[in-house]
CSV table of C-alpha atoms in Angstrom, one decimal:
chain,number,residue,atom,x,y,z
A,1,UNK,CA,0.0,0.0,0.0
A,2,UNK,CA,1.3,3.5,-0.9
A,3,UNK,CA,0.7,5.5,2.2
A,4,UNK,CA,1.0,9.4,1.5
A,5,UNK,CA,1.0,12.0,3.8
A,6,UNK,CA,-1.3,15.0,2.9
A,7,UNK,CA,0.1,18.7,3.3
A,8,UNK,CA,-2.1,19.2,6.4
A,9,UNK,CA,-0.7,16.0,8.1
A,10,UNK,CA,2.8,16.9,7.2
A,11,UNK,CA,2.4,20.2,8.9
A,12,UNK,CA,0.7,18.6,11.8
A,13,UNK,CA,3.8,16.2,12.2
A,14,UNK,CA,6.1,19.3,12.3
A,15,UNK,CA,3.9,20.8,15.1
A,16,UNK,CA,4.1,17.5,17.1
A,17,UNK,CA,7.7,17.3,16.5
A,18,UNK,CA,8.2,20.9,18.0
A,19,UNK,CA,5.8,20.3,20.8
A,20,UNK,CA,7.8,17.0,21.6
A,21,UNK,CA,11.1,18.7,21.7
A,22,UNK,CA,9.7,21.5,23.9
A,23,UNK,CA,8.5,18.7,26.3
A,24,UNK,CA,11.7,16.8,26.2
A,25,UNK,CA,13.5,20.0,27.3
A,26,UNK,CA,11.1,20.0,30.3
A,27,UNK,CA,11.8,16.4,31.0
A,28,UNK,CA,15.2,17.4,31.6
A,29,UNK,CA,14.4,20.6,33.4
A,30,UNK,CA,13.5,18.3,36.3
A,31,UNK,CA,16.0,18.3,39.0
A,32,UNK,CA,16.3,17.4,42.7
A,33,UNK,CA,20.0,18.1,42.8
A,34,UNK,CA,22.7,20.3,41.3
A,35,UNK,CA,26.3,19.2,40.7
A,36,UNK,CA,28.6,22.2,41.2
A,37,UNK,CA,32.4,22.0,41.6
A,38,UNK,CA,32.1,18.2,42.2
A,39,UNK,CA,29.7,18.5,44.9
A,40,UNK,CA,26.1,17.5,44.9
A,41,UNK,CA,23.8,20.0,46.2
A,42,UNK,CA,20.3,19.0,47.0
A,43,UNK,CA,17.5,21.3,46.2
A,44,UNK,CA,15.2,21.9,49.3
A,45,UNK,CA,11.8,21.9,47.4
A,46,UNK,CA,8.4,22.1,49.1
A,47,UNK,CA,6.0,19.3,48.3
A,48,UNK,CA,3.8,21.5,46.1
A,49,UNK,CA,6.7,22.4,43.7
A,50,UNK,CA,8.1,18.9,43.6
A,51,UNK,CA,4.7,17.7,42.7
A,52,UNK,CA,4.2,20.5,39.9
A,53,UNK,CA,7.6,19.7,38.5
A,54,UNK,CA,6.8,15.9,38.5
A,55,UNK,CA,3.5,16.7,36.9
A,56,UNK,CA,5.0,18.5,34.0
A,57,UNK,CA,8.2,16.7,33.5
A,58,UNK,CA,7.1,13.1,34.1
A,59,UNK,CA,3.4,12.8,33.6
A,60,UNK,CA,2.4,15.3,30.9
A,61,UNK,CA,5.9,15.3,29.0
A,62,UNK,CA,6.0,11.5,28.9
A,63,UNK,CA,4.4,11.5,25.5
A,64,UNK,CA,7.3,13.4,23.8
A,65,UNK,CA,9.7,10.5,23.0
A,66,UNK,CA,7.1,8.1,21.9
A,67,UNK,CA,5.7,10.7,19.8
A,68,UNK,CA,9.0,11.5,18.1
A,69,UNK,CA,9.3,7.7,17.4
A,70,UNK,CA,5.9,7.5,16.0
A,71,UNK,CA,6.5,10.4,13.6
A,72,UNK,CA,9.7,9.0,12.6
A,73,UNK,CA,7.9,5.8,11.5
A,74,UNK,CA,5.1,7.4,9.7
A,75,UNK,CA,7.7,9.4,7.6
A,76,UNK,CA,10.3,6.8,7.3
A,77,UNK,CA,8.5,3.5,7.6
A,78,UNK,CA,9.7,0.9,8.4
A,79,UNK,CA,12.5,2.5,10.8
A,80,UNK,CA,14.5,0.0,12.6
A,81,UNK,CA,15.4,1.3,16.1
A,82,UNK,CA,16.8,-1.3,18.4
A,83,UNK,CA,15.2,-0.5,21.5
A,84,UNK,CA,12.2,-2.3,23.3
A,85,UNK,CA,10.1,0.8,23.6
A,86,UNK,CA,11.1,2.3,20.6
A,87,UNK,CA,10.3,-0.8,18.7
A,88,UNK,CA,6.9,-0.8,20.2
A,89,UNK,CA,6.0,2.8,19.1
A,90,UNK,CA,7.6,2.1,15.8
A,91,UNK,CA,5.2,-0.8,15.4
A,92,UNK,CA,2.4,1.3,16.4
A,93,UNK,CA,3.3,3.8,13.7
A,94,UNK,CA,3.6,0.7,11.3
A,95,UNK,CA,0.1,-0.3,12.1
A,96,UNK,CA,-1.3,3.2,11.3
A,97,UNK,CA,0.4,3.0,8.1
A,98,UNK,CA,-0.7,-0.4,7.3
A,99,UNK,CA,-4.4,0.3,8.3
A,100,UNK,CA,-4.4,3.8,6.6
A,101,UNK,CA,-5.2,5.6,9.8
A,102,UNK,CA,-5.4,9.5,9.4
A,103,UNK,CA,-5.4,12.2,11.8
A,104,UNK,CA,-8.7,13.4,10.5
A,105,UNK,CA,-10.3,10.3,12.2
A,106,UNK,CA,-9.1,11.7,15.6
A,107,UNK,CA,-10.3,15.1,14.6
A,108,UNK,CA,-13.9,13.6,14.8
A,109,UNK,CA,-13.6,13.3,18.4
A,110,UNK,CA,-14.8,16.6,20.2
A,111,UNK,CA,-11.8,18.3,21.8
A,112,UNK,CA,-13.7,19.0,25.1
A,113,UNK,CA,-14.1,15.2,25.6
A,114,UNK,CA,-10.5,14.6,24.6
A,115,UNK,CA,-9.3,17.2,27.3
A,116,UNK,CA,-11.6,15.7,29.8
A,117,UNK,CA,-10.4,12.2,29.4
A,118,UNK,CA,-6.8,13.3,29.4
A,119,UNK,CA,-7.1,15.3,32.6
A,120,UNK,CA,-8.8,12.4,34.2
A,121,UNK,CA,-5.9,10.0,33.3
A,122,UNK,CA,-3.4,12.7,34.1
A,123,UNK,CA,-4.9,13.2,37.7
A,124,UNK,CA,-5.0,9.4,38.3
A,125,UNK,CA,-1.5,8.9,37.1
A,126,UNK,CA,-0.3,11.7,39.5
A,127,UNK,CA,-1.9,10.0,42.4
A,128,UNK,CA,-0.7,6.5,42.0
A,129,UNK,CA,2.2,4.5,41.4
A,130,UNK,CA,1.0,1.6,39.2
A,131,UNK,CA,3.2,1.1,36.2
A,132,UNK,CA,0.2,-0.1,34.2
A,133,UNK,CA,-1.5,3.3,34.7
A,134,UNK,CA,1.7,5.0,33.4
A,135,UNK,CA,1.4,3.0,30.3
A,136,UNK,CA,-2.2,3.9,29.9
A,137,UNK,CA,-1.6,7.5,30.4
A,138,UNK,CA,1.3,7.5,28.0
A,139,UNK,CA,-0.9,6.2,25.3
A,140,UNK,CA,-3.8,8.6,26.1
A,141,UNK,CA,-1.3,11.3,26.1
A,142,UNK,CA,-0.1,10.5,22.7
A,143,UNK,CA,-3.6,10.4,21.3
A,144,UNK,CA,-4.4,13.5,23.0
A,145,UNK,CA,-1.6,15.5,21.5
A,146,UNK,CA,-2.4,14.1,18.1
A,147,UNK,CA,-5.7,15.4,18.5
A,148,UNK,CA,-4.4,18.7,19.8
A,149,UNK,CA,-2.2,19.2,16.8
A,150,UNK,CA,-5.3,19.8,14.9
A,151,UNK,CA,-6.5,22.6,17.2
A,152,UNK,CA,-3.0,24.1,16.8
A,153,UNK,CA,-2.9,23.9,13.0
A,154,UNK,CA,-6.3,25.8,13.0
A,155,UNK,CA,-5.0,28.4,15.4
A,156,UNK,CA,-3.0,30.9,13.5
A,157,UNK,CA,-1.1,32.5,16.5
A,158,UNK,CA,0.0,29.5,18.1
A,159,UNK,CA,0.9,27.8,14.9
A,160,UNK,CA,3.0,30.7,14.0
A,161,UNK,CA,5.0,30.6,17.2
A,162,UNK,CA,5.7,26.8,16.8
A,163,UNK,CA,6.5,27.0,13.2
A,164,UNK,CA,9.2,29.7,14.0
A,165,UNK,CA,10.9,27.1,16.4
A,166,UNK,CA,10.5,24.0,14.0
A,167,UNK,CA,13.5,24.8,11.8
A,168,UNK,CA,15.7,24.7,14.9
A,169,UNK,CA,14.3,21.5,16.6
A,170,UNK,CA,17.5,19.7,15.9
A,171,UNK,CA,19.6,22.3,17.2
A,172,UNK,CA,17.5,22.5,20.5
A,173,UNK,CA,17.7,18.6,20.8
A,174,UNK,CA,21.5,18.7,20.5
A,175,UNK,CA,22.4,21.4,22.7
A,176,UNK,CA,19.5,21.7,25.4
A,177,UNK,CA,21.1,19.5,27.9
A,178,UNK,CA,24.5,21.1,28.4
A,179,UNK,CA,23.1,24.5,28.0
A,180,UNK,CA,20.3,24.0,30.5
A,181,UNK,CA,22.8,22.3,32.9
A,182,UNK,CA,25.0,25.4,32.7
A,183,UNK,CA,22.1,27.8,33.3
A,184,UNK,CA,21.0,25.7,36.4
A,185,UNK,CA,24.5,25.9,37.9
A,186,UNK,CA,24.6,29.5,37.2
A,187,UNK,CA,21.3,30.2,38.8
A,188,UNK,CA,22.3,28.1,41.7
A,189,UNK,CA,25.5,30.1,42.2
A,190,UNK,CA,23.9,33.6,42.0
A,191,UNK,CA,20.3,33.3,43.2
A,192,UNK,CA,18.7,32.3,46.4
A,193,UNK,CA,17.6,28.8,46.7
A,194,UNK,CA,14.1,29.5,47.7
A,195,UNK,CA,10.6,28.0,46.6
A,196,UNK,CA,9.9,31.0,44.5
A,197,UNK,CA,13.1,31.2,42.7
A,198,UNK,CA,13.2,27.5,42.0
A,199,UNK,CA,9.6,27.8,40.5
A,200,UNK,CA,10.6,30.7,38.4
A,201,UNK,CA,13.9,28.9,37.3
A,202,UNK,CA,11.9,25.6,36.4
A,203,UNK,CA,9.4,27.6,34.1
A,204,UNK,CA,12.0,30.1,32.6
A,205,UNK,CA,15.2,28.1,32.1
A,206,UNK,CA,13.8,25.8,29.5
A,207,UNK,CA,12.2,28.9,27.7
A,208,UNK,CA,15.5,30.8,27.6
A,209,UNK,CA,17.5,27.7,26.5
A,210,UNK,CA,15.0,27.0,23.8
A,211,UNK,CA,15.0,30.6,22.4
A,212,UNK,CA,18.9,30.7,22.9
A,213,UNK,CA,19.3,27.6,20.9
A,214,UNK,CA,17.1,28.9,18.1
A,215,UNK,CA,19.1,32.0,17.8
A,216,UNK,CA,22.3,30.1,17.9
A,217,UNK,CA,21.0,27.9,15.1
A,218,UNK,CA,20.0,30.8,13.0
A,219,UNK,CA,23.2,32.7,13.4
A,220,UNK,CA,25.3,29.5,12.7
A,221,UNK,CA,23.2,28.9,9.5
A,222,UNK,CA,23.7,32.4,8.3
A,223,UNK,CA,27.4,32.5,8.9
A,224,UNK,CA,28.4,28.9,8.1
A,225,UNK,CA,25.6,27.4,6.0
A,226,UNK,CA,27.8,24.5,4.7
A,227,UNK,CA,28.9,23.6,8.1
A,228,UNK,CA,25.3,23.9,9.5
A,229,UNK,CA,24.2,21.5,6.7
A,230,UNK,CA,26.7,19.0,7.5
A,231,UNK,CA,26.2,19.2,11.3
A,232,UNK,CA,22.4,18.8,11.1
A,233,UNK,CA,22.2,16.6,8.2
A,234,UNK,CA,20.2,19.5,6.3
A,235,UNK,CA,17.6,19.4,8.9
């Protein structure tokens, strides 16, 4: 069967790719300690802040890596990635190709119902430690964001912001960990370690890092386009 991706589906895959990279950054923003000058310094977070960071970085952001693997399979079927979870999500992508499943079928589900189901599973996952619920929530999360890609696609302002970042997702992916680690250490050194500051840092450091990496990618491409093409594989 010749599985062809429409223009809208291609743009929605770009949306999902960009959203996934943003949430991957927030996965790595979660930290309970900072290593500085060879010493491990524990961050004394109150329970509300630890719960908030866990919700964003571990529960909501859990869809990001499977979504990237699913997107790769849809575009480059049949990709071969030698990891158990990678294979699982690649096989799901392969089934979508085989069964000719389209995003428009998900679009028939009312957005309000999707949000309600997603919030219920997110809340249950946050309050329990059962691995099976983590897996179910992961699957629900992937379906939810696939559905949300349609909402974003038809929302001009949100779509414009995400598509501004889309060309630089590889640079963000490649540099976000060392850049974010450096920013965290800098904040730990010069700012008070209080609940308010830790909360602000958790929200803003990933945003600063994402914008910074995008600017770096833009400058690098302008100044050294051939090197940029080789380094990123023309991504």
